[in-house]
Short mmCIF file of N, CA, C and O in Angstrom, two decimals:
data_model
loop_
_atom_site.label_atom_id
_atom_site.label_comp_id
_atom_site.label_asym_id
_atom_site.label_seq_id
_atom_site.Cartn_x
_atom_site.Cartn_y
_atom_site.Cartn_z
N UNK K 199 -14.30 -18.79 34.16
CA UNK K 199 -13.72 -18.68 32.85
C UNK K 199 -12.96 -19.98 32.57
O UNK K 199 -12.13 -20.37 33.39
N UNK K 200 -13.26 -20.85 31.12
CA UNK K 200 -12.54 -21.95 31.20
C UNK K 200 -11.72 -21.35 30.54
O UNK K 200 -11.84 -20.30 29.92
N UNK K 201 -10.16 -22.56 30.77
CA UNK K 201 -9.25 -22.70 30.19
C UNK K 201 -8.86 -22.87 29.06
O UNK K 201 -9.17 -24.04 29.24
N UNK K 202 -8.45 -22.85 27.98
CA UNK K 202 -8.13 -23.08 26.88
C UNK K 202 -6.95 -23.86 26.44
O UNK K 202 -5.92 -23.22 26.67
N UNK K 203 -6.76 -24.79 26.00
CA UNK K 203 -5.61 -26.03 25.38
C UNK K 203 -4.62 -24.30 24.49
O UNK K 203 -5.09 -23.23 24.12
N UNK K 204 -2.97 -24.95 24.47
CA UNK K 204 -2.43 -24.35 23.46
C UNK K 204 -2.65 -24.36 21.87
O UNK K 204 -2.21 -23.48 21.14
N UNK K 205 -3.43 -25.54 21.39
CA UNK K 205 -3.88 -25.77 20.15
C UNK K 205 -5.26 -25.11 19.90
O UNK K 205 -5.64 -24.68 18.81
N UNK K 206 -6.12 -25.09 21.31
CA UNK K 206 -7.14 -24.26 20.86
C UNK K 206 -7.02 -22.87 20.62
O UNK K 206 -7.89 -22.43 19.88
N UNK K 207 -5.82 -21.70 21.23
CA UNK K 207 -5.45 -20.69 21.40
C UNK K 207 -4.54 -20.51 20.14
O UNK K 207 -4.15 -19.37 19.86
N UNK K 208 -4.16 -21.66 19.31
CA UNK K 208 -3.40 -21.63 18.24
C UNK K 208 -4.48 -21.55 17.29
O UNK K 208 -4.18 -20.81 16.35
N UNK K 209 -5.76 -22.11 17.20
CA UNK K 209 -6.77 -22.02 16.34
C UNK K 209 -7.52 -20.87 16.19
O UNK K 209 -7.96 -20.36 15.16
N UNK K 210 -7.62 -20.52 17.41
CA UNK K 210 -8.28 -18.89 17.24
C UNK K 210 -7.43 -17.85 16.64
O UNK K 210 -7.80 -17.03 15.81
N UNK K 211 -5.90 -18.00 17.27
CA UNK K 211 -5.17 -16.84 17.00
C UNK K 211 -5.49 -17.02 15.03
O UNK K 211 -5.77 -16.09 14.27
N UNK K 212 -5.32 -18.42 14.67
CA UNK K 212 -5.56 -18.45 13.35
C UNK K 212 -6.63 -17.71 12.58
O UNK K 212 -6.48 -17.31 11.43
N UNK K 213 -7.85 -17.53 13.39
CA UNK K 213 -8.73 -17.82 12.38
C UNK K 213 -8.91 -15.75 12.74
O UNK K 213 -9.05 -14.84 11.92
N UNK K 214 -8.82 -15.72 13.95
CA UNK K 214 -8.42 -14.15 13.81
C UNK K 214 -8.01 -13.48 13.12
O UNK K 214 -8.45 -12.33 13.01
N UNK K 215 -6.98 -13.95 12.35
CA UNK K 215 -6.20 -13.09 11.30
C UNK K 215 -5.72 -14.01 10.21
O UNK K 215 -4.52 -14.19 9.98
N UNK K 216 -6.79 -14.66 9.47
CA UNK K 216 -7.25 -15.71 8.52
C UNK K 216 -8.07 -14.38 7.38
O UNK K 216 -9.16 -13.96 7.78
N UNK K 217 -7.78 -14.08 6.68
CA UNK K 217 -7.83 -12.62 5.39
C UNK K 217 -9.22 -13.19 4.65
O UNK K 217 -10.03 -12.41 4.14
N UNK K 218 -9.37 -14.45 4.66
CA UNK K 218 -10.50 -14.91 4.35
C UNK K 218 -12.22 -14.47 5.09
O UNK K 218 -13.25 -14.07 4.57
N UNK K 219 -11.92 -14.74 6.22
CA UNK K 219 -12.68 -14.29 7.38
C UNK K 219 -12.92 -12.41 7.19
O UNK K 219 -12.20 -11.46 7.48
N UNK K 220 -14.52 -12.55 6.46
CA UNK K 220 -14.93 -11.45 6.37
C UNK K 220 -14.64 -9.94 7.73
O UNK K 220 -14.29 -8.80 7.44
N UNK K 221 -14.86 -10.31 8.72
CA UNK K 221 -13.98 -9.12 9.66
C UNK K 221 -12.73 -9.28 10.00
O UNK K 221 -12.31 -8.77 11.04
N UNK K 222 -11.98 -9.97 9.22
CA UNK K 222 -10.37 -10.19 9.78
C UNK K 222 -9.75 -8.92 9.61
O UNK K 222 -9.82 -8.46 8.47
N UNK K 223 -8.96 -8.01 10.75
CA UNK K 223 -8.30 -7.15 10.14
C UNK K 223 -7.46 -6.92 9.19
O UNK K 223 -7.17 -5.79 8.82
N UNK K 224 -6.84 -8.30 8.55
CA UNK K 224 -6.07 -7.89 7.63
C UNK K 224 -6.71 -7.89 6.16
O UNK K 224 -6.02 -7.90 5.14
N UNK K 225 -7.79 -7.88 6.17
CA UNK K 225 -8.78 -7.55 4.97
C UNK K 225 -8.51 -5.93 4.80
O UNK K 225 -8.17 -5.58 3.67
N UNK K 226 -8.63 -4.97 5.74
CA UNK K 226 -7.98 -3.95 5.78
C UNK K 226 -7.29 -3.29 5.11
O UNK K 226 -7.37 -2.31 4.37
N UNK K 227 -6.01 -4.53 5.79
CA UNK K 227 -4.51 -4.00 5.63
C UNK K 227 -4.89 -4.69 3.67
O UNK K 227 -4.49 -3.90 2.81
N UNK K 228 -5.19 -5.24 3.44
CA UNK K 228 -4.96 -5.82 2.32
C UNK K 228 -5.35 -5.11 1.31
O UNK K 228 -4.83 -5.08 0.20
N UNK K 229 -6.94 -4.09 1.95
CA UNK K 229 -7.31 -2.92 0.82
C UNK K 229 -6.45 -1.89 0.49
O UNK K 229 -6.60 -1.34 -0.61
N UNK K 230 -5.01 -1.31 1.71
CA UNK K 230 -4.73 -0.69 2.20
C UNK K 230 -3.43 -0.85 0.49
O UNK K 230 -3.30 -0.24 -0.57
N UNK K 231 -2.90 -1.80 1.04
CA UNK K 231 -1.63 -2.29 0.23
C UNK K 231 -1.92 -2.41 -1.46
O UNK K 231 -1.21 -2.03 -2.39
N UNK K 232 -3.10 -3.01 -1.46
CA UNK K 232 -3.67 -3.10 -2.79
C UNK K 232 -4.22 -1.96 -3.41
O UNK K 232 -4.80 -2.04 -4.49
N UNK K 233 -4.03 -0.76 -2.72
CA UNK K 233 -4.14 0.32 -3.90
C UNK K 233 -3.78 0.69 -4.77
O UNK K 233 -2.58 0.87 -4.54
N UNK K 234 -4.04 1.07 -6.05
CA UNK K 234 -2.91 1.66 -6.95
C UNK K 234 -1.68 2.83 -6.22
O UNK K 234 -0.47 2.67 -6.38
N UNK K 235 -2.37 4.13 -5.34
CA UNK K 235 -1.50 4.93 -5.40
C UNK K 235 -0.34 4.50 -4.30
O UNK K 235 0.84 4.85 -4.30
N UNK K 236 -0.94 3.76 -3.49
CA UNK K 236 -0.36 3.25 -2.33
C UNK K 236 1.09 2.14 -2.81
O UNK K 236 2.24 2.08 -2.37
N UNK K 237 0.56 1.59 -3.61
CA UNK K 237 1.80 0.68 -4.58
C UNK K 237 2.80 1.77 -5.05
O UNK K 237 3.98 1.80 -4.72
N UNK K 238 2.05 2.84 -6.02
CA UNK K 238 2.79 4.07 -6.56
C UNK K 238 3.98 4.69 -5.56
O UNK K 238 5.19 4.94 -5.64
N UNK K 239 2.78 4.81 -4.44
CA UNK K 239 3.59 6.19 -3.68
C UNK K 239 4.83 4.90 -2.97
O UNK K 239 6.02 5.11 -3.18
N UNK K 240 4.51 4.00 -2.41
CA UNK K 240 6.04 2.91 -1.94
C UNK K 240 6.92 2.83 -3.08
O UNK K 240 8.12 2.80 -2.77
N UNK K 241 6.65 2.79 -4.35
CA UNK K 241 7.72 2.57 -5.46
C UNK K 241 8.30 3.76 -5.53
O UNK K 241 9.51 3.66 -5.73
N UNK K 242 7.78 5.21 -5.40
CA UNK K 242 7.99 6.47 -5.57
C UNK K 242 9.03 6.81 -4.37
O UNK K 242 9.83 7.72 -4.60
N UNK K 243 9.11 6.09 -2.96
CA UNK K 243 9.76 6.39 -1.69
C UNK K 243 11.11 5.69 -1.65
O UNK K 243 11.99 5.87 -0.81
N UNK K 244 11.12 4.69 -2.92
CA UNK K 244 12.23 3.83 -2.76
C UNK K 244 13.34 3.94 -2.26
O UNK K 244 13.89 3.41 -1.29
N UNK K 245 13.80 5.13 -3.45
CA UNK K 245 15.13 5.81 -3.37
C UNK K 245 15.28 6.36 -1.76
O UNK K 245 16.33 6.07 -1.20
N UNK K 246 14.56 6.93 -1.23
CA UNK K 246 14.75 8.16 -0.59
C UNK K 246 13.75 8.50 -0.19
O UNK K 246 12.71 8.02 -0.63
N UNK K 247 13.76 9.58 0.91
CA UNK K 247 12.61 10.67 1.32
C UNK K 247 12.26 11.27 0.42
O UNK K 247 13.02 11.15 -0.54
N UNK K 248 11.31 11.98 0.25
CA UNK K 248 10.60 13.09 -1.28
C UNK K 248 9.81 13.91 -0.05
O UNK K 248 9.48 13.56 1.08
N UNK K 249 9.65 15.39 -0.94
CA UNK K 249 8.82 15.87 -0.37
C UNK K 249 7.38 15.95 -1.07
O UNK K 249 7.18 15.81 -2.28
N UNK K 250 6.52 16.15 -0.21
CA UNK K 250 4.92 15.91 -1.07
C UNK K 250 4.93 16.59 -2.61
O UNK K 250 4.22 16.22 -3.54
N UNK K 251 5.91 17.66 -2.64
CA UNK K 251 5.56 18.55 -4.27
C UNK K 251 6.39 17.11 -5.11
O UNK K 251 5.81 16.70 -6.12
N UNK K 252 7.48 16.50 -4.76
CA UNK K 252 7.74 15.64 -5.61
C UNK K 252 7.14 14.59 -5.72
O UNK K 252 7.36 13.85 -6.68
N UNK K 253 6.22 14.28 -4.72
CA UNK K 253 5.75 12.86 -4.82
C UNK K 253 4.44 13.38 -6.29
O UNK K 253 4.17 13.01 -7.43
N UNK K 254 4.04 14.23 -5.48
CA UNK K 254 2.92 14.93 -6.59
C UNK K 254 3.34 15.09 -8.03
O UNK K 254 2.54 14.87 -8.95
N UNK K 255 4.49 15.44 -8.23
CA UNK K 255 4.93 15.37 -9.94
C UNK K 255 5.11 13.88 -10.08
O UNK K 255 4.84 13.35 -11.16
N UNK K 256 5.59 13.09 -8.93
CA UNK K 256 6.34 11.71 -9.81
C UNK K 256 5.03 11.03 -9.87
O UNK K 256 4.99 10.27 -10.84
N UNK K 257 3.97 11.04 -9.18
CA UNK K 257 2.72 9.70 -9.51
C UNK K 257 1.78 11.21 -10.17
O UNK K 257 1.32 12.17 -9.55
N UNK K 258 1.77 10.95 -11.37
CA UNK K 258 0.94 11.45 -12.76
C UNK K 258 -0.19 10.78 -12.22
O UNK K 258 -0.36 9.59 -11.95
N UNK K 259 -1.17 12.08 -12.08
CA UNK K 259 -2.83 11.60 -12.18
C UNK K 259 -3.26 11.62 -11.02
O UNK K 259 -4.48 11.68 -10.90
N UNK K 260 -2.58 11.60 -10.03
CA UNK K 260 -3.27 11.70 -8.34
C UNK K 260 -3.33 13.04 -8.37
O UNK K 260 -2.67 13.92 -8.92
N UNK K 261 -4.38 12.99 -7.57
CA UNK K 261 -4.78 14.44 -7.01
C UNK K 261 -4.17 14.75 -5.82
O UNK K 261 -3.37 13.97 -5.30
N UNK K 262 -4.60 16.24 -5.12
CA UNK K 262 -3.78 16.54 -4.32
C UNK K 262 -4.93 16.02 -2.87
O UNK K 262 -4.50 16.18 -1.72
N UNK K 263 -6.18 15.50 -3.06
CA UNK K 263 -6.83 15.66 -1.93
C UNK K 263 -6.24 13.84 -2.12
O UNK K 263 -5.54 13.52 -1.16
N UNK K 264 -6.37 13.10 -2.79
CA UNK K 264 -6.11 11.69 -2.76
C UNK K 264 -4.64 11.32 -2.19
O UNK K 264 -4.50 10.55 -1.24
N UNK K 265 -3.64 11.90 -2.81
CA UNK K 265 -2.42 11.98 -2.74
C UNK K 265 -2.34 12.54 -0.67
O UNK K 265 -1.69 11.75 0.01
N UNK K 266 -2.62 13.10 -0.31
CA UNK K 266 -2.94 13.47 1.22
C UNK K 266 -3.73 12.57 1.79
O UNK K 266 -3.37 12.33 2.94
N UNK K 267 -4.65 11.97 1.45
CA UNK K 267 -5.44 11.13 1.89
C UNK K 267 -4.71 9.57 1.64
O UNK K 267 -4.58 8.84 2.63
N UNK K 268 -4.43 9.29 0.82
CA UNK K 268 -3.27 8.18 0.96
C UNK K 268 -1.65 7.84 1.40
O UNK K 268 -0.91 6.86 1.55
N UNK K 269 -1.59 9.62 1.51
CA UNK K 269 -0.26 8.89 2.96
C UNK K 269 -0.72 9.44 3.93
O UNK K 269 0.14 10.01 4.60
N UNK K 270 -1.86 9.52 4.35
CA UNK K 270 -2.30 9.68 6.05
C UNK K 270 -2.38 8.26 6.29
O UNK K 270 -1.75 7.65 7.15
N UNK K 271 -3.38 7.68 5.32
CA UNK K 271 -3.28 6.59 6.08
C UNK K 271 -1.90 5.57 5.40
O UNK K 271 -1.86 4.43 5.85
N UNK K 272 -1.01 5.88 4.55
CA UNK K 272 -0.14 4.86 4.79
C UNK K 272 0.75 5.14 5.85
O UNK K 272 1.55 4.27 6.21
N UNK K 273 0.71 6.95 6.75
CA UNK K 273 1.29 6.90 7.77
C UNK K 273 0.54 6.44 9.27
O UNK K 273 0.93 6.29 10.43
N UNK K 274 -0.60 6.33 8.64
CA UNK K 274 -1.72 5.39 10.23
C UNK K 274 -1.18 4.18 10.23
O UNK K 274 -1.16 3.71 11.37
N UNK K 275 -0.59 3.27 9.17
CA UNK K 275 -0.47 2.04 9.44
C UNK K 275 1.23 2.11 9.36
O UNK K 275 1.90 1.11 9.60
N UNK K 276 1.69 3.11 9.09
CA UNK K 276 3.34 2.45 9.87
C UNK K 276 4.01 2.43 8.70
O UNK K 276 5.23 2.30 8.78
N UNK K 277 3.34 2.56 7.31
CA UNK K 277 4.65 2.50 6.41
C UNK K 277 5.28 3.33 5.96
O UNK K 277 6.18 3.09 5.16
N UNK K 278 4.90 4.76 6.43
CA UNK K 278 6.24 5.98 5.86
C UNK K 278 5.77 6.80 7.26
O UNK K 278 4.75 6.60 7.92
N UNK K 279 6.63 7.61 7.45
CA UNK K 279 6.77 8.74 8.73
C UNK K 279 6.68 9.98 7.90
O UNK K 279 6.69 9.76 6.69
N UNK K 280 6.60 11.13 8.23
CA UNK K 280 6.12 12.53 8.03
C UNK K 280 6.96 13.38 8.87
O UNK K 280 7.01 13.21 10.09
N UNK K 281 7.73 14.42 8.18
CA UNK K 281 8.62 15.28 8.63
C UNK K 281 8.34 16.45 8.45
O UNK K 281 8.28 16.83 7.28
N UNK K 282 8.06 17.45 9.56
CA UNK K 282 7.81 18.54 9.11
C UNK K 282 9.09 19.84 9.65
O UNK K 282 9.54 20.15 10.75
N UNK K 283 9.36 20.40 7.98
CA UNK K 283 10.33 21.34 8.32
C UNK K 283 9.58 23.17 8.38
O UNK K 283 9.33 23.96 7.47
N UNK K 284 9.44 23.24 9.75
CA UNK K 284 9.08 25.20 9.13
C UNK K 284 10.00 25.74 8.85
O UNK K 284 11.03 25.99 9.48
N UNK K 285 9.59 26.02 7.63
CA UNK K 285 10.07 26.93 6.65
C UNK K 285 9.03 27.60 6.08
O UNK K 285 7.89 27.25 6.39
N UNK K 286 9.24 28.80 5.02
CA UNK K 286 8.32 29.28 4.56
C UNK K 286 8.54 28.98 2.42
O UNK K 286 9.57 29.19 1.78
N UNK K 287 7.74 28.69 2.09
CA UNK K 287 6.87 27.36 3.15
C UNK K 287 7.39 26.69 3.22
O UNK K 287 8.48 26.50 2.68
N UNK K 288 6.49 25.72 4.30
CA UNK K 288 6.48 24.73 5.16
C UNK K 288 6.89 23.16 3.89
O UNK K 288 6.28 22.96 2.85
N UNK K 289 7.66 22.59 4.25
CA UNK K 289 8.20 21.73 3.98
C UNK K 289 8.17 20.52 4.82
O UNK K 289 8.76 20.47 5.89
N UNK K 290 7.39 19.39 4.26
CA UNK K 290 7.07 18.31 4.71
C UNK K 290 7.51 16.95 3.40
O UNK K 290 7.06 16.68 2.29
N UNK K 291 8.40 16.46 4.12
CA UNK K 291 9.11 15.05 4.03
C UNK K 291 8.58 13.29 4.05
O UNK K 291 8.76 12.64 5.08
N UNK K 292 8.17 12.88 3.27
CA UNK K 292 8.07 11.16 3.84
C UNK K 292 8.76 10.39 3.11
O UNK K 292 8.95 10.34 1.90
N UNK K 293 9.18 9.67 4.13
CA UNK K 293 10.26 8.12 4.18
C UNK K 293 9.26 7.02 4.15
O UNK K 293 8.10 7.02 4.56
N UNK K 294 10.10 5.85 3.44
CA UNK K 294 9.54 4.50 4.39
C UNK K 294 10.07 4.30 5.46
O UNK K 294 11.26 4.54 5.69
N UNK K 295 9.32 3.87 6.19
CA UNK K 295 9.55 3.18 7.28
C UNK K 295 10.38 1.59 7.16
O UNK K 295 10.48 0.94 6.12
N UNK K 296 10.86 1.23 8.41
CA UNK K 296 11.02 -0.22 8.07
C UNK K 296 9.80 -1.34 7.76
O UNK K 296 10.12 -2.40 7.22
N UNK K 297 8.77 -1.15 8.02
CA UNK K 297 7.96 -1.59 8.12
C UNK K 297 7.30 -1.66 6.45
O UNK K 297 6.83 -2.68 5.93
N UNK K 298 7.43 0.04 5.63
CA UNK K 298 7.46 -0.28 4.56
C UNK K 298 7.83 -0.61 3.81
O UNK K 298 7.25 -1.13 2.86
N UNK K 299 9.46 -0.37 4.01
CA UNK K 299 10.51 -0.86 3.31
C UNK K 299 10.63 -2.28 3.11
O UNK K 299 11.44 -2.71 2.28
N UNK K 300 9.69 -3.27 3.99
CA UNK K 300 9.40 -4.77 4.02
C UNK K 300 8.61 -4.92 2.99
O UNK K 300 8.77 -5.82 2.16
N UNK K 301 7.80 -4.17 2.94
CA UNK K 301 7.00 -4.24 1.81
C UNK K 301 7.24 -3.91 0.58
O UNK K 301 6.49 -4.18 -0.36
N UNK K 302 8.23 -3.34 0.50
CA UNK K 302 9.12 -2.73 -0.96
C UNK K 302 9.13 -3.65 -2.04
O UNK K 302 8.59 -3.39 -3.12
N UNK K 303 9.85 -4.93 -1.76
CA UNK K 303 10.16 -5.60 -2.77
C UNK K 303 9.19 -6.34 -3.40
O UNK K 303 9.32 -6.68 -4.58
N UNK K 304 7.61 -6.81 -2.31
CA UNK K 304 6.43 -7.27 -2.90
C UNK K 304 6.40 -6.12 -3.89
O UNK K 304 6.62 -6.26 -5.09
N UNK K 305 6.12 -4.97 -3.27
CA UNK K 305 5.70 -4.02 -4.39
C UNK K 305 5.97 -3.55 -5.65
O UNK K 305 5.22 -3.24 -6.57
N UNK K 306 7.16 -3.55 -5.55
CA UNK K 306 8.01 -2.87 -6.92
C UNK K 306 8.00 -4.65 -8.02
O UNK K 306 7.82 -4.58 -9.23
N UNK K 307 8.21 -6.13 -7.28
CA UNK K 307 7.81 -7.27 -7.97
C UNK K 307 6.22 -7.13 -8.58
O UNK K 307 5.83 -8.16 -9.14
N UNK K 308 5.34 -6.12 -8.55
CA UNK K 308 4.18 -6.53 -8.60
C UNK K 308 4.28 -5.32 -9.94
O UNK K 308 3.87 -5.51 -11.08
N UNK K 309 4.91 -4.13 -9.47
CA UNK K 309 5.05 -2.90 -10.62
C UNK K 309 5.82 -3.46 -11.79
O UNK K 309 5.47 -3.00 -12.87
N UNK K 310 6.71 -4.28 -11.83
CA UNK K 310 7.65 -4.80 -12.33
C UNK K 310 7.22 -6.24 -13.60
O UNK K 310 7.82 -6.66 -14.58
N UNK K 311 5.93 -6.63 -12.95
CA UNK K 311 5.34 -7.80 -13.25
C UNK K 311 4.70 -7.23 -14.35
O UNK K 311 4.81 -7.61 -15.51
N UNK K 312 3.84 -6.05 -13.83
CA UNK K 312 2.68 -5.14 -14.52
C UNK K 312 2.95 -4.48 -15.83
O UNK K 312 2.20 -4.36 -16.80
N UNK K 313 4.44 -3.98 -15.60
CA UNK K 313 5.23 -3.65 -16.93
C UNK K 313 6.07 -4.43 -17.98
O UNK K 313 6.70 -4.11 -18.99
N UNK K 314 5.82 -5.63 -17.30
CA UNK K 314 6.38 -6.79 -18.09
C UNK K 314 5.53 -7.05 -19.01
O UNK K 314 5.79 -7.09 -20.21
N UNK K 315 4.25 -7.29 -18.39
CA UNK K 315 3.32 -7.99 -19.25
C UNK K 315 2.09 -7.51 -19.74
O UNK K 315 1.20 -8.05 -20.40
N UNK K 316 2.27 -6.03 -19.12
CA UNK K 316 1.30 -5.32 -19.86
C UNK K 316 0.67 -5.64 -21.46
O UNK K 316 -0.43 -5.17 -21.76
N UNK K 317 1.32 -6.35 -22.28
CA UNK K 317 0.95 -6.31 -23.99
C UNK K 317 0.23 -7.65 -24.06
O UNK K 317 -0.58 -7.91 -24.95
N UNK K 318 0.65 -8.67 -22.89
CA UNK K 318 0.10 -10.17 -22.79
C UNK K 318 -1.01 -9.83 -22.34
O UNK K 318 -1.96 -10.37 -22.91
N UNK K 319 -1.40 -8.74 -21.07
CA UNK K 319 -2.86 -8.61 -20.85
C UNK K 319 -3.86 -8.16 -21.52
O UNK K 319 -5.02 -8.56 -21.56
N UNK K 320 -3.06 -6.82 -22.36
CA UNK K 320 -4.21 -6.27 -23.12
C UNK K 320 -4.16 -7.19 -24.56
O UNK K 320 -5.15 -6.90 -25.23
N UNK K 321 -3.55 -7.93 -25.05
CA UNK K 321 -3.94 -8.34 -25.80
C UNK K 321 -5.09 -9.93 -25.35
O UNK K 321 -5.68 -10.61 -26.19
N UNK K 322 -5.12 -10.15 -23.88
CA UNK K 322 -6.18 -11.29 -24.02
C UNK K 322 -7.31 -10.32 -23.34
O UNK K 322 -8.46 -10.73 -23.48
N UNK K 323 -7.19 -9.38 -22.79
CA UNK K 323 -8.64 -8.63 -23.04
C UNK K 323 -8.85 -8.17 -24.52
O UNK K 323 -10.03 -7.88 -24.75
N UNK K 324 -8.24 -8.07 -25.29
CA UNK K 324 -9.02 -7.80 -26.45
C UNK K 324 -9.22 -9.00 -27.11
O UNK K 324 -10.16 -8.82 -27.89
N UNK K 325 -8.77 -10.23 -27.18
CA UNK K 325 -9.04 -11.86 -27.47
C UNK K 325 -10.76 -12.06 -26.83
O UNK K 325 -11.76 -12.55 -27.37
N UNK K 326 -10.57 -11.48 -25.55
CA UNK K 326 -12.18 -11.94 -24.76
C UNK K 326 -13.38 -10.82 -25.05
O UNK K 326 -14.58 -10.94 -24.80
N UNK K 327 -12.64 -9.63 -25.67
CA UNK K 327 -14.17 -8.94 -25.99
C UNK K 327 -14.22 -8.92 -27.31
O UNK K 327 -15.07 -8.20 -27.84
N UNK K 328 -13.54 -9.50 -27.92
CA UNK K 328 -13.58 -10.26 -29.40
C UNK K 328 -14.82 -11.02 -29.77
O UNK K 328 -15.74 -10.93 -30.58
N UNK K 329 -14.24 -12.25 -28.29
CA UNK K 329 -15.22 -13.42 -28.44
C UNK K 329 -16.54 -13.24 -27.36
O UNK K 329 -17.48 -13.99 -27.64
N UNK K 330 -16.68 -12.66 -26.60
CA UNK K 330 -17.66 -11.81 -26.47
C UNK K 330 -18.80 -11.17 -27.38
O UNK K 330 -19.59 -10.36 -26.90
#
């Protein structure tokens, strides 16, 4: 087995997790983050823990199989935890994590952006299917 220079081991580690690079895992993470509900449900956790019936009233339009299916996996990758209280019923809790909570402020800057300029976008999509 040859050896490897620290610059060559610096180049791989690069190109490993280079988002460009069609199997890079963070192509993934990047579908992961770039969801709508996934943006939703981190802006929705801000404050506080919620339990799933509130997350379900506060993001309008998710379903209940999507809404389950998108914090399984935002709890596969580490950004909210899952609490379960028995009770009848059963009462289940999610937080961010620290991990999501890092991600908070991209997110809510991106929700924040979206509601800013919502009237600048739709008015140059309707400029381009004008001229279209």
């Amino acid at each position: 087995m040859a050896t490897k220079t620290a610059a060559q081991r610096r180049t791989e580690a690069r190109r490993d997790y280079d988002a460009y690079i069609q199997e890079c895992p963070t192509r993934h993470l990047l579908d992961r983050i770039s969801d709508k509900w996934v943006s939703l449900l981190l802006n929705a956790l801000a404050d506080g823990p919620r339990r799933y019936s509130d997350l379900n009233r506060i993001v309008a339009g998710v379903s209940q199989k999507m809404l389950t299916q998108t914090l399984r996996g935002m709890e596969r990758d580490g950004l909210v935890s899952r609490t379960v209280t028995p009770s009848v019923p059963v009462r289940v809790d999610y937080r961010l994590t620290a991990l999501g909570q890092s991600l908070l402020p991209v997110m809510r800057a991106i929700k924040n952006w979206a509601e800013t300029h919502i009237e600048d976008v739709l008015a140059a999509r309707e400029s381009y299917d004008a001229a279209a």
